[in-house]
Short mmCIF file of C-alpha atoms in Angstrom, two decimals:
data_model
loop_
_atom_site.label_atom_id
_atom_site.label_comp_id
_atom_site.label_asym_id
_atom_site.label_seq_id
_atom_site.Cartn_x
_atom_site.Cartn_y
_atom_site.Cartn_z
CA UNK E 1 0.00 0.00 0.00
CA UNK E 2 1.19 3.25 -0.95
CA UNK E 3 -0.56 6.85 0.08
CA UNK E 4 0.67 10.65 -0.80
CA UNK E 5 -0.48 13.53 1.18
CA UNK E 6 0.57 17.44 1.06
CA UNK E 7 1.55 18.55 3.88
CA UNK E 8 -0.91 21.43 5.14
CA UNK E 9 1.24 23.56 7.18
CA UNK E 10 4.02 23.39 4.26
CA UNK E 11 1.90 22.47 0.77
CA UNK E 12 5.22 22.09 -1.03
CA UNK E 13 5.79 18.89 0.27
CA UNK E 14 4.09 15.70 0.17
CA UNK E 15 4.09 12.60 2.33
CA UNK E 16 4.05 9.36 1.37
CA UNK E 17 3.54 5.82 3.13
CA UNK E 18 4.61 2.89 1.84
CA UNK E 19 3.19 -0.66 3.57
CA UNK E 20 5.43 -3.54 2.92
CA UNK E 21 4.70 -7.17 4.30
CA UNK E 22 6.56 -10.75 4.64
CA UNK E 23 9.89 -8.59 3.85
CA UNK E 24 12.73 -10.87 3.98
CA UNK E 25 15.71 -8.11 3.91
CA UNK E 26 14.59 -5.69 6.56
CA UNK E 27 18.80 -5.85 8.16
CA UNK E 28 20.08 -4.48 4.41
CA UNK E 29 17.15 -1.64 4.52
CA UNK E 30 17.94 -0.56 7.85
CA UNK E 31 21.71 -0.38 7.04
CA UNK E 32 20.57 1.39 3.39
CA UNK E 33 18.64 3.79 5.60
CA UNK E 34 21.61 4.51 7.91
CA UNK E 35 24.27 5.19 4.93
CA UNK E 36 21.39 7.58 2.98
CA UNK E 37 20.72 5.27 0.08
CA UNK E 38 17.56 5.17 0.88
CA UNK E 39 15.62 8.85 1.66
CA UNK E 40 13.09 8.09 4.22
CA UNK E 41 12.34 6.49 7.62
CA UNK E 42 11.81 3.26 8.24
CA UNK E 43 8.97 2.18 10.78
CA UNK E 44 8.00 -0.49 12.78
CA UNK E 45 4.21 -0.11 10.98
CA UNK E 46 2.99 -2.93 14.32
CA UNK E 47 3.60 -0.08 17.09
CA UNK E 48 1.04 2.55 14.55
CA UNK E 49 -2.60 3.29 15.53
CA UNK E 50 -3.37 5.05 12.02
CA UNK E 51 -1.37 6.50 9.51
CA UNK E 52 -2.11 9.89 10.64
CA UNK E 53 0.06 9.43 13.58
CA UNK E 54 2.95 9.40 10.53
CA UNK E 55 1.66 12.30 9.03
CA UNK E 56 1.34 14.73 12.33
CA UNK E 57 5.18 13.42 12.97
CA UNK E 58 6.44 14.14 9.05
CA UNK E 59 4.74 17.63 9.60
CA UNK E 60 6.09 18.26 12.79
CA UNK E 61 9.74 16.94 11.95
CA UNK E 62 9.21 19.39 8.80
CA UNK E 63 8.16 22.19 10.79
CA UNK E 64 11.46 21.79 12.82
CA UNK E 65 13.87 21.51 10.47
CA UNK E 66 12.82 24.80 9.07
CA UNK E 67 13.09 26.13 12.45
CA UNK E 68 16.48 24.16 12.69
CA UNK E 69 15.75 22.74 15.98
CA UNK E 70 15.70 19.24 15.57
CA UNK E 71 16.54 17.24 18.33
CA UNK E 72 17.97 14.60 15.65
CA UNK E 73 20.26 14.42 12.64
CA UNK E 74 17.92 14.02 9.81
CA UNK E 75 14.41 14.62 8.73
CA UNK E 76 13.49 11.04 8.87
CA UNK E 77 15.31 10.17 11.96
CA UNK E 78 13.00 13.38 13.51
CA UNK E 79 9.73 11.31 12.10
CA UNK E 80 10.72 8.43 14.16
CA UNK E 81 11.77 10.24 17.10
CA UNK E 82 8.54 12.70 16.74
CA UNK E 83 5.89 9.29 17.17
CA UNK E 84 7.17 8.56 20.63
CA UNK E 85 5.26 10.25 23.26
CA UNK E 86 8.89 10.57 25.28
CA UNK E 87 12.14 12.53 24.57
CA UNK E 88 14.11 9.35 25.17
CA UNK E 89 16.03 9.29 21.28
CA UNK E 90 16.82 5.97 21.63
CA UNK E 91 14.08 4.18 23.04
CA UNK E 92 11.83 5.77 20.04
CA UNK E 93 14.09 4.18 17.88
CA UNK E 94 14.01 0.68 19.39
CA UNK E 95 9.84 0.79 19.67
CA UNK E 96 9.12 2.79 16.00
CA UNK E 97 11.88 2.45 13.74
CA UNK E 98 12.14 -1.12 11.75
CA UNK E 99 14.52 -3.53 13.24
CA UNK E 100 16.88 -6.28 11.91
CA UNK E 101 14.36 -9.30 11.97
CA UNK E 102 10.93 -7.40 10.81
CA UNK E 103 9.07 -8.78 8.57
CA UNK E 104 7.12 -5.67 7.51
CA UNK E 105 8.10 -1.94 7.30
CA UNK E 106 6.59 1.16 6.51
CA UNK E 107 9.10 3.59 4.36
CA UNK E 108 8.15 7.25 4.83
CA UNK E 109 9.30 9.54 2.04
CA UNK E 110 9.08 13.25 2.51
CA UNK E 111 9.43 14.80 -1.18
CA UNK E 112 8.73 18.36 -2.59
CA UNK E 113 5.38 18.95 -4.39
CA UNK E 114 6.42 19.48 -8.06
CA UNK E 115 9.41 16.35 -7.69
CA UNK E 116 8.49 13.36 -9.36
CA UNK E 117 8.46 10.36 -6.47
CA UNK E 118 10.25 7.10 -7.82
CA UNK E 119 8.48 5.03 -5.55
CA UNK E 120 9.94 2.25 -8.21
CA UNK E 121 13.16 2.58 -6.60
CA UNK E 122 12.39 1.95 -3.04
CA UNK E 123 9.68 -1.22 -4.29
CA UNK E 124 12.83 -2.55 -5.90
CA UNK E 125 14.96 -2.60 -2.88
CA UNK E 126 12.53 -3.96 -0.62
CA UNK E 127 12.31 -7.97 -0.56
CA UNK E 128 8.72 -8.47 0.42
CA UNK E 129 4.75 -7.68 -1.20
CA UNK E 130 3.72 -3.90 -1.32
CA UNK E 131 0.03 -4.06 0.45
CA UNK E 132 -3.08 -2.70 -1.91
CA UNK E 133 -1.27 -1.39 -5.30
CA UNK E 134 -3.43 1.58 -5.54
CA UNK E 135 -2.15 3.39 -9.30
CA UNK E 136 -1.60 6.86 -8.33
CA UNK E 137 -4.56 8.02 -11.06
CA UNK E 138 -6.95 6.27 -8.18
CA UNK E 139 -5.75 7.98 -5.65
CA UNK E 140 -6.32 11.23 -7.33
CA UNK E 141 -10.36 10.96 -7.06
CA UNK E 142 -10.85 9.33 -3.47
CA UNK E 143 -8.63 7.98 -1.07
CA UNK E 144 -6.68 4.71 -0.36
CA UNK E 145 -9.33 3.68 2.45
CA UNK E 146 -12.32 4.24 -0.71
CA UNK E 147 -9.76 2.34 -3.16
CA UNK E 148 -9.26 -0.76 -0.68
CA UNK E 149 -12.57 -0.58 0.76
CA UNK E 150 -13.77 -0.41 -2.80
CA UNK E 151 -11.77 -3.46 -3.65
CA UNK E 152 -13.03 -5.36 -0.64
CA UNK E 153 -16.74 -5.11 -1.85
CA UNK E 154 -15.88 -5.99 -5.34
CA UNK E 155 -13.75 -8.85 -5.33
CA UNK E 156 -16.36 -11.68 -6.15
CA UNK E 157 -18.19 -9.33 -8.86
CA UNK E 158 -15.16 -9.08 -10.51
#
């Protein structure tokens, strides 16, 4: 499952979520993520209550960095820290950012407005199934819940 949102505080930036599940390389990702080859945060998508929880942390993490007071060394390292309801850096990390042996992980991308997203890129690196491939034209008239719900109520009429 994939899902783009612009920011509303900063419109020229978008969000976007990306649901992977039975991934079999989560230790390469993780190390990938720490050496910047891949731009976004990796999250332990178990420890989430809705994906809106991701998007109030990209916007605050955002909103910091433009403020250049983050308590962290990256944007996407600031997402992770920003869903724990502590200050403790680490212990965010070991409760919402993916771990070695996961065997799914939710990449956050943060990306300006006009850029084009290769969300190709990041698909190709991960070793596992992408939940609900929603085409991007869908997504443009209703949202991902509509598109899977949609889906759901279709699948023996189809």
């Amino acid at each position: 499952m994939h899902s783009t949102h612009e920011l509303e505080l900063f419109p020229e930036y978008k969000v976007t979520q990306m649901l992977f599940k039975d991934v079999q390389n989560a230790a390469e990702l993780r190390q990938c993520a720490v050496e910047g080859k891949i731009k976004g945060a990796l999250i332990n998508p178990t420890m989430l209550v809705n994906p809106f929880q991701v998007l109030v942390a990209a916007n605050k993490a955002v909103s910091l960095q433009k403020m250049g007071k983050m308590k962290t060394r990256s944007l996407f390292s600031e997402i992770i820290f920003n869903l724990s309801p502590t200050n403790n850096i680490s212990e965010a990390f070991k409760r919402f950012g993916s771990s070695d042996g996961d065997d799914s992980v939710l990449v956050v991308l943060v990306h300006d407005k006009d850029e084009p997203q290769l969300l190709s890129d990041i698909t190709a690196r991960v070793s596992g199934r992408q939940l609900y491939k929603i085409p991007p034209q869908e997504e443009k008239c209703g949202t991902l819940l509509d598109a899977v719900v949609c889906r759901m109520a279709t699948k023996d009429v189809m």
